[in-house]
Amino acid sequence: MEPILSLRGIGKTFFANRVLADVSFDVAPGEIVGLVGENGAGKSTLMKILFAMPEIAETGGFEGTIRFAGQDVAFRNSFDALDAGIGMVHQEFSLIPGFTTTENILLNRESVQGSFLVDIFGPRINTLDRAAMDARSRKAIAKLGVALDPDMLIREMPVGHKQFTEIARELCREHVKLIVLDEPTNGLDPQGTREVRGLIREIAADGITVFVSSHLLAEVEQVCSHVGVMRTGRLVFQGPLEELRRTGAARIRIETTDPAVAADVLRKIGLPDPQIAGDEVTAPLTDFSPERICADLVHAGVGVRGLGVVTPSLEELFVGLTGEGFDVDG
């Protein structure tokens, strides 16, 4: 199956600062892909390139190719991205505070043509006529499955409902194939966070690819099927989440009253670099079975009080790739 999105050699320089370098990856239709990394890793810049945000074009220095839905694309602005079938919900809301939920969702180019709203909100304005938009608005709000008041003013809304309104607007777009969500649960309470994560799964179940930029590992673990890990402008891992888990080498952990002797036994049988911490000894498991290790320890007279196999947590794997910590719980 051809990827819905394919990036090759994406790079970006702001003045003399290299913020992205040779970023390449593929996204299959219907995947939920999490893009994670520490602040400043280049996640938001990559999102803006994908969506052709104005500041990218104005500062220049962009390189690489984008292929979307089987076509090579060179988006000149966000209108091009929207027309191709890419929607984006940015963490900085682009809603009109004095408009209602429905009015924001129903905004189309015809209704605001010639007004200042075109310049301010142009990339977010829909192209369908009012009747078609009205039907799509009702369907989108119903799909959200939350108590979203169609007549409430945006400035009176809680943060979570603003997020839902943005998502509903993207779902209303004709032929949407990919939705990009930049920090989708930022500022939400636990209930709103659960609702957004559930909505992401529903969107993907309908065949729409979802691209999530987040610094929350809980977000990635709970909703994403694939992950891309960024560090200082480079992609250091991209693939299924389970594949990332398999990159962590298992270690044997031994609890004993003779840690120095146990470490010596592990070295002699071929386990590299055993580490002692108090009454525990750990070492890479390599190809040895825990049963074989236990038998060798007992044969050498080591008193084994406990023995087990441990694998790195997802947090440890991310830290190993990026050198930084993450907000695990969100």
CSV table of C-alpha atoms in Angstrom, one decimal:
chain,number,residue,atom,x,y,z
A,1,MET,CA,0.0,0.0,0.0
A,2,GLU,CA,1.4,3.4,-1.0
A,3,PRO,CA,2.0,5.8,1.9
A,4,ILE,CA,-0.5,8.6,2.4
A,5,LEU,CA,2.4,10.8,3.3
A,6,SER,CA,6.0,10.5,2.4
A,7,LEU,CA,8.7,13.0,3.4
A,8,ARG,CA,12.2,12.9,2.0
A,9,GLY,CA,15.2,14.9,3.1
A,10,ILE,CA,13.2,17.6,4.9
A,11,GLY,CA,15.5,20.4,6.2
A,12,LYS,CA,14.9,23.9,7.5
A,13,THR,CA,17.3,26.8,8.4
A,14,PHE,CA,16.1,29.9,10.2
A,15,PHE,CA,18.7,32.4,9.3
A,16,ALA,CA,21.9,30.7,10.4
A,17,ASN,CA,20.2,28.2,12.8
A,18,ARG,CA,19.7,24.7,11.4
A,19,VAL,CA,16.5,23.4,13.0
A,20,LEU,CA,15.7,20.4,10.8
A,21,ALA,CA,18.1,18.1,8.9
A,22,ASP,CA,17.4,15.3,6.5
A,23,VAL,CA,14.1,14.2,8.0
A,24,SER,CA,12.5,11.3,6.0
A,25,PHE,CA,9.6,9.0,6.8
A,26,ASP,CA,6.5,7.4,5.5
A,27,VAL,CA,3.0,7.3,7.0
A,28,ALA,CA,0.4,4.6,5.9
A,29,PRO,CA,-3.3,5.4,5.5
A,30,GLY,CA,-5.2,5.0,8.8
A,31,GLU,CA,-2.2,5.1,11.1
A,32,ILE,CA,-2.0,7.2,14.2
A,33,VAL,CA,1.5,8.5,14.3
A,34,GLY,CA,3.0,10.2,17.3
A,35,LEU,CA,5.9,12.7,16.8
A,36,VAL,CA,7.7,13.2,20.0
A,37,GLY,CA,10.9,14.9,21.3
A,38,GLU,CA,12.1,17.5,23.8
A,39,ASN,CA,11.2,21.2,23.4
A,40,GLY,CA,13.2,22.6,20.5
A,41,ALA,CA,13.6,19.2,18.8
A,42,GLY,CA,11.9,20.5,15.6
A,43,LYS,CA,8.4,19.0,16.0
A,44,SER,CA,6.4,22.2,15.5
A,45,THR,CA,8.6,23.3,12.6
A,46,LEU,CA,8.1,20.0,10.9
A,47,MET,CA,4.3,20.4,11.4
A,48,LYS,CA,4.4,23.9,9.9
A,49,ILE,CA,6.3,22.7,6.9
A,50,LEU,CA,3.7,20.0,6.3
A,51,PHE,CA,0.9,22.5,6.6
A,52,ALA,CA,2.8,25.3,4.6
A,53,MET,CA,2.4,27.8,7.4
A,54,PRO,CA,3.3,31.4,6.2
A,55,GLU,CA,6.4,31.8,8.5
A,56,ILE,CA,8.0,28.8,6.8
A,57,ALA,CA,7.7,30.4,3.3
A,58,GLU,CA,8.7,33.8,4.5
A,59,THR,CA,11.9,32.8,6.2
A,60,GLY,CA,13.1,30.5,3.3
A,61,GLY,CA,15.8,27.8,3.8
A,62,PHE,CA,13.4,24.9,3.3
A,63,GLU,CA,14.5,21.8,1.4
A,64,GLY,CA,13.3,18.3,0.7
A,65,THR,CA,10.2,16.8,-1.0
A,66,ILE,CA,6.7,15.9,0.2
A,67,ARG,CA,4.5,13.3,-1.5
A,68,PHE,CA,0.9,13.2,-0.3
A,69,ALA,CA,-1.9,10.9,-1.5
A,70,GLY,CA,0.2,9.6,-4.4
A,71,GLN,CA,1.2,13.1,-5.7
A,72,ASP,CA,4.3,15.1,-5.3
A,73,VAL,CA,3.3,18.4,-3.7
A,74,ALA,CA,4.8,21.8,-3.2
A,75,PHE,CA,2.3,23.6,-1.1
A,76,ARG,CA,2.6,27.4,-1.5
A,77,ASN,CA,0.4,28.2,1.4
A,78,SER,CA,-2.1,26.6,3.8
A,79,PHE,CA,-4.9,26.8,1.3
A,80,ASP,CA,-3.0,24.3,-0.9
A,81,ALA,CA,-2.6,21.9,2.0
A,82,LEU,CA,-6.3,22.2,2.9
A,83,ASP,CA,-7.4,21.6,-0.6
A,84,ALA,CA,-5.2,18.5,-0.9
A,85,GLY,CA,-7.0,17.0,2.1
A,86,ILE,CA,-4.8,17.9,5.1
A,87,GLY,CA,-6.4,19.5,8.2
A,88,MET,CA,-4.5,20.9,11.1
A,89,VAL,CA,-5.4,21.7,14.7
A,90,HIS,CA,-2.6,23.8,16.3
A,91,GLN,CA,-2.1,24.4,20.0
A,92,GLU,CA,-2.7,28.1,19.4
A,93,PHE,CA,-6.4,28.2,18.6
A,94,SER,CA,-7.5,30.0,15.4
A,95,LEU,CA,-11.1,30.4,16.5
A,96,ILE,CA,-13.0,33.7,16.3
A,97,PRO,CA,-13.8,34.6,20.0
A,98,GLY,CA,-17.0,36.5,19.2
A,99,PHE,CA,-18.5,33.7,17.0
A,100,THR,CA,-20.4,30.7,18.2
A,101,THR,CA,-19.3,27.1,17.8
A,102,THR,CA,-21.4,26.6,14.7
A,103,GLU,CA,-20.3,30.0,13.2
A,104,ASN,CA,-16.7,29.0,13.5
A,105,ILE,CA,-17.3,25.6,12.0
A,106,LEU,CA,-19.4,27.0,9.2
A,107,LEU,CA,-16.9,29.7,8.2
A,108,ASN,CA,-16.4,29.4,4.4
A,109,ARG,CA,-14.6,31.6,1.9
A,110,GLU,CA,-17.7,32.9,0.3
A,111,SER,CA,-19.2,34.2,3.6
A,112,VAL,CA,-16.1,36.3,4.5
A,113,GLN,CA,-14.9,37.2,1.0
A,114,GLY,CA,-13.5,40.7,1.0
A,115,SER,CA,-13.5,41.1,4.8
A,116,PHE,CA,-10.5,41.3,7.2
A,117,LEU,CA,-11.3,37.7,8.2
A,118,VAL,CA,-9.8,36.4,5.0
A,119,ASP,CA,-6.3,37.8,5.9
A,120,ILE,CA,-6.5,36.6,9.5
A,121,PHE,CA,-8.2,33.3,9.2
A,122,GLY,CA,-7.9,32.6,5.5
A,123,PRO,CA,-6.1,29.1,5.8
A,124,ARG,CA,-8.9,27.9,8.1
A,125,ILE,CA,-11.8,28.9,5.9
A,126,ASN,CA,-13.8,26.2,4.3
A,127,THR,CA,-14.7,26.1,0.6
A,128,LEU,CA,-18.1,24.4,0.7
A,129,ASP,CA,-21.4,26.3,0.4
A,130,ARG,CA,-23.5,27.1,3.5
A,131,ALA,CA,-26.0,24.3,3.2
A,132,ALA,CA,-23.4,21.6,2.8
A,133,MET,CA,-21.4,23.0,5.6
A,134,ASP,CA,-24.4,23.1,7.9
A,135,ALA,CA,-25.1,19.4,7.3
A,136,ARG,CA,-21.4,18.6,7.9
A,137,SER,CA,-21.3,20.7,11.0
A,138,ARG,CA,-24.2,18.8,12.6
A,139,LYS,CA,-22.6,15.5,11.7
A,140,ALA,CA,-19.2,16.5,13.0
A,141,ILE,CA,-20.5,17.8,16.3
A,142,ALA,CA,-22.6,14.6,16.8
A,143,LYS,CA,-19.5,12.5,16.0
A,144,LEU,CA,-17.5,14.2,18.8
A,145,GLY,CA,-19.8,12.5,21.3
A,146,VAL,CA,-19.4,15.4,23.8
A,147,ALA,CA,-21.8,18.1,25.1
A,148,LEU,CA,-20.6,20.7,22.6
A,149,ASP,CA,-23.1,23.7,22.6
A,150,PRO,CA,-23.5,24.9,19.0
A,151,ASP,CA,-24.6,28.3,20.1
A,152,MET,CA,-22.0,29.0,22.8
A,153,LEU,CA,-19.5,31.9,22.1
A,154,ILE,CA,-15.9,30.7,21.7
A,155,ARG,CA,-14.7,33.2,24.3
A,156,GLU,CA,-17.0,31.6,26.9
A,157,MET,CA,-15.8,28.1,26.2
A,158,PRO,CA,-13.6,25.9,28.3
A,159,VAL,CA,-10.3,24.9,26.6
A,160,GLY,CA,-11.4,21.4,25.8
A,161,HIS,CA,-14.5,22.6,23.9
A,162,LYS,CA,-12.3,24.9,21.9
A,163,GLN,CA,-10.2,21.9,20.9
A,164,PHE,CA,-13.3,20.0,19.9
A,165,THR,CA,-14.5,22.9,17.8
A,166,GLU,CA,-11.2,23.0,15.9
A,167,ILE,CA,-11.3,19.2,15.3
A,168,ALA,CA,-15.0,19.4,14.2
A,169,ARG,CA,-14.0,22.1,11.7
A,170,GLU,CA,-11.3,19.9,10.2
A,171,LEU,CA,-13.7,16.9,10.0
A,172,CYS,CA,-16.1,19.1,8.0
A,173,ARG,CA,-13.6,19.6,5.3
A,174,GLU,CA,-14.2,17.9,2.0
A,175,HIS,CA,-12.0,14.9,1.2
A,176,VAL,CA,-9.9,15.2,4.4
A,177,LYS,CA,-7.3,12.4,4.4
A,178,LEU,CA,-4.9,13.5,7.1
A,179,ILE,CA,-5.4,15.5,10.3
A,180,VAL,CA,-2.4,17.0,12.1
A,181,LEU,CA,-2.8,17.6,15.8
A,182,ASP,CA,-0.2,19.7,17.5
A,183,GLU,CA,-0.2,19.0,21.3
A,184,PRO,CA,-3.9,18.0,21.2
A,185,THR,CA,-4.4,17.7,25.0
A,186,ASN,CA,-2.4,20.7,26.0
A,187,GLY,CA,-4.2,22.5,28.8
A,188,LEU,CA,-7.1,20.0,29.1
A,189,ASP,CA,-8.4,18.5,32.3
A,190,PRO,CA,-8.3,14.6,32.7
A,191,GLN,CA,-11.8,14.2,31.3
A,192,GLY,CA,-11.1,16.4,28.3
A,193,THR,CA,-7.9,14.5,27.7
A,194,ARG,CA,-9.7,11.1,27.7
A,195,GLU,CA,-12.3,12.5,25.3
A,196,VAL,CA,-9.7,13.8,22.8
A,197,ARG,CA,-7.8,10.6,22.9
A,198,GLY,CA,-11.0,8.6,22.2
A,199,LEU,CA,-11.9,10.9,19.3
A,200,ILE,CA,-8.4,10.4,17.8
A,201,ARG,CA,-9.1,6.6,17.7
A,202,GLU,CA,-12.5,7.2,16.1
A,203,ILE,CA,-11.0,9.4,13.4
A,204,ALA,CA,-8.4,6.8,12.5
A,205,ALA,CA,-11.1,4.1,12.5
A,206,ASP,CA,-12.9,6.0,9.8
A,207,GLY,CA,-9.8,5.7,7.6
A,208,ILE,CA,-8.3,9.2,8.3
A,209,THR,CA,-4.7,9.3,9.1
A,210,VAL,CA,-3.8,11.2,12.3
A,211,PHE,CA,-0.5,12.8,13.0
A,212,VAL,CA,0.0,13.8,16.6
A,213,SER,CA,2.8,16.0,17.8
A,214,SER,CA,3.2,15.6,21.5
A,215,HIS,CA,5.7,15.7,24.4
A,216,LEU,CA,3.5,13.4,26.5
A,217,LEU,CA,4.5,9.7,26.5
A,218,ALA,CA,1.1,8.7,27.9
A,219,GLU,CA,-0.4,10.2,24.8
A,220,VAL,CA,1.8,8.2,22.5
A,221,GLU,CA,1.3,4.9,24.4
A,222,GLN,CA,-2.4,5.2,24.6
A,223,VAL,CA,-3.4,6.3,21.1
A,224,CYS,CA,-0.5,5.9,18.6
A,225,SER,CA,0.3,2.9,16.5
A,226,HIS,CA,3.5,4.3,15.2
A,227,VAL,CA,6.0,6.8,16.5
A,228,GLY,CA,8.7,9.2,15.3
A,229,VAL,CA,11.3,10.4,17.8
A,230,MET,CA,13.1,13.6,17.1
A,231,ARG,CA,16.3,15.0,18.6
A,232,THR,CA,17.9,18.4,17.8
A,233,GLY,CA,16.2,18.5,14.4
A,234,ARG,CA,16.8,14.9,13.3
A,235,LEU,CA,14.6,11.8,13.3
A,236,VAL,CA,16.3,9.2,15.4
A,237,PHE,CA,13.6,6.6,15.2
A,238,GLN,CA,10.5,6.0,13.1
A,239,GLY,CA,8.3,2.9,13.1
A,240,PRO,CA,5.7,0.9,15.0
A,241,LEU,CA,5.6,1.5,18.7
A,242,GLU,CA,6.1,-2.2,19.4
A,243,GLU,CA,9.3,-2.1,17.3
A,244,LEU,CA,10.6,0.7,19.5
A,245,ARG,CA,9.9,-1.4,22.5
A,246,ARG,CA,11.9,-4.3,21.0
A,247,THR,CA,15.0,-2.1,20.7
A,248,GLY,CA,15.4,-2.2,24.5
A,249,ALA,CA,17.8,-5.0,25.5
A,250,ALA,CA,16.6,-7.2,28.4
A,251,ARG,CA,18.8,-7.4,31.5
A,252,ILE,CA,19.1,-10.0,34.2
A,253,ARG,CA,18.7,-8.8,37.8
A,254,ILE,CA,20.0,-10.8,40.7
A,255,GLU,CA,19.5,-10.1,44.4
A,256,THR,CA,22.2,-11.6,46.5
A,257,THR,CA,24.3,-11.2,49.6
A,258,ASP,CA,27.4,-11.8,47.5
A,259,PRO,CA,27.1,-9.1,44.7
A,260,ALA,CA,30.8,-9.0,43.9
A,261,VAL,CA,31.1,-12.8,43.6
A,262,ALA,CA,27.9,-12.8,41.5
A,263,ALA,CA,29.3,-10.1,39.1
A,264,ASP,CA,32.5,-12.2,38.7
A,265,VAL,CA,30.5,-15.3,37.8
A,266,LEU,CA,28.5,-13.3,35.2
A,267,ARG,CA,31.7,-12.1,33.6
A,268,LYS,CA,33.2,-15.6,33.5
A,269,ILE,CA,30.2,-17.1,31.7
A,270,GLY,CA,30.2,-14.2,29.1
A,271,LEU,CA,27.7,-11.6,30.3
A,272,PRO,CA,29.2,-8.2,29.6
A,273,ASP,CA,29.6,-5.3,32.0
A,274,PRO,CA,27.7,-6.4,35.1
A,275,GLN,CA,26.7,-3.5,37.3
A,276,ILE,CA,26.5,-3.6,41.2
A,277,ALA,CA,24.0,-1.5,43.1
A,278,GLY,CA,23.7,-2.4,46.8
A,279,ASP,CA,22.7,-6.1,47.0
A,280,GLU,CA,21.7,-6.2,43.3
A,281,VAL,CA,23.6,-7.1,40.2
A,282,THR,CA,22.4,-6.5,36.7
A,283,ALA,CA,23.8,-7.3,33.3
A,284,PRO,CA,22.6,-7.6,29.6
A,285,LEU,CA,20.9,-10.9,29.2
A,286,THR,CA,22.2,-11.5,25.7
A,287,ASP,CA,21.5,-15.1,24.6
A,288,PHE,CA,21.6,-16.7,28.0
A,289,SER,CA,18.6,-18.1,29.6
A,290,PRO,CA,17.7,-17.0,33.2
A,291,GLU,CA,17.7,-20.7,34.2
A,292,ARG,CA,21.3,-21.2,33.0
A,293,ILE,CA,22.5,-18.1,34.8
A,294,CYS,CA,20.8,-19.1,38.1
A,295,ALA,CA,22.3,-22.6,37.9
A,296,ASP,CA,25.8,-21.2,37.3
A,297,LEU,CA,25.4,-18.8,40.3
A,298,VAL,CA,24.3,-21.5,42.6
A,299,HIS,CA,27.0,-23.9,41.4
A,300,ALA,CA,29.6,-21.1,42.3
A,301,GLY,CA,28.1,-20.9,45.8
A,302,VAL,CA,26.3,-17.6,45.3
A,303,GLY,CA,23.3,-17.2,47.5
A,304,VAL,CA,20.5,-16.1,45.1
A,305,ARG,CA,17.6,-14.4,47.0
A,306,GLY,CA,15.9,-13.2,43.8
A,307,LEU,CA,16.3,-13.3,40.1
A,308,GLY,CA,14.4,-11.7,37.3
A,309,VAL,CA,14.4,-10.3,33.8
A,310,VAL,CA,13.8,-6.5,33.3
A,311,THR,CA,13.2,-4.6,30.1
A,312,PRO,CA,13.6,-0.8,29.7
A,313,SER,CA,10.4,1.3,30.1
A,314,LEU,CA,9.2,3.4,27.3
A,315,GLU,CA,10.5,6.5,29.1
A,316,GLU,CA,14.0,4.9,29.4
A,317,LEU,CA,14.0,4.1,25.6
A,318,PHE,CA,13.0,7.7,24.8
A,319,VAL,CA,15.6,9.2,27.1
A,320,GLY,CA,18.2,6.9,25.5
A,321,LEU,CA,17.3,8.2,22.1
A,322,THR,CA,17.0,11.9,22.9
A,323,GLY,CA,19.1,12.4,26.0
A,324,GLU,CA,16.1,14.2,27.6
A,325,GLY,CA,13.3,13.4,29.9
A,326,PHE,CA,9.6,13.5,29.1
A,327,ASP,CA,6.3,14.2,30.8
A,328,VAL,CA,5.2,10.6,31.2
A,329,ASP,CA,1.8,11.1,32.7
A,330,GLY,CA,0.5,14.2,31.0
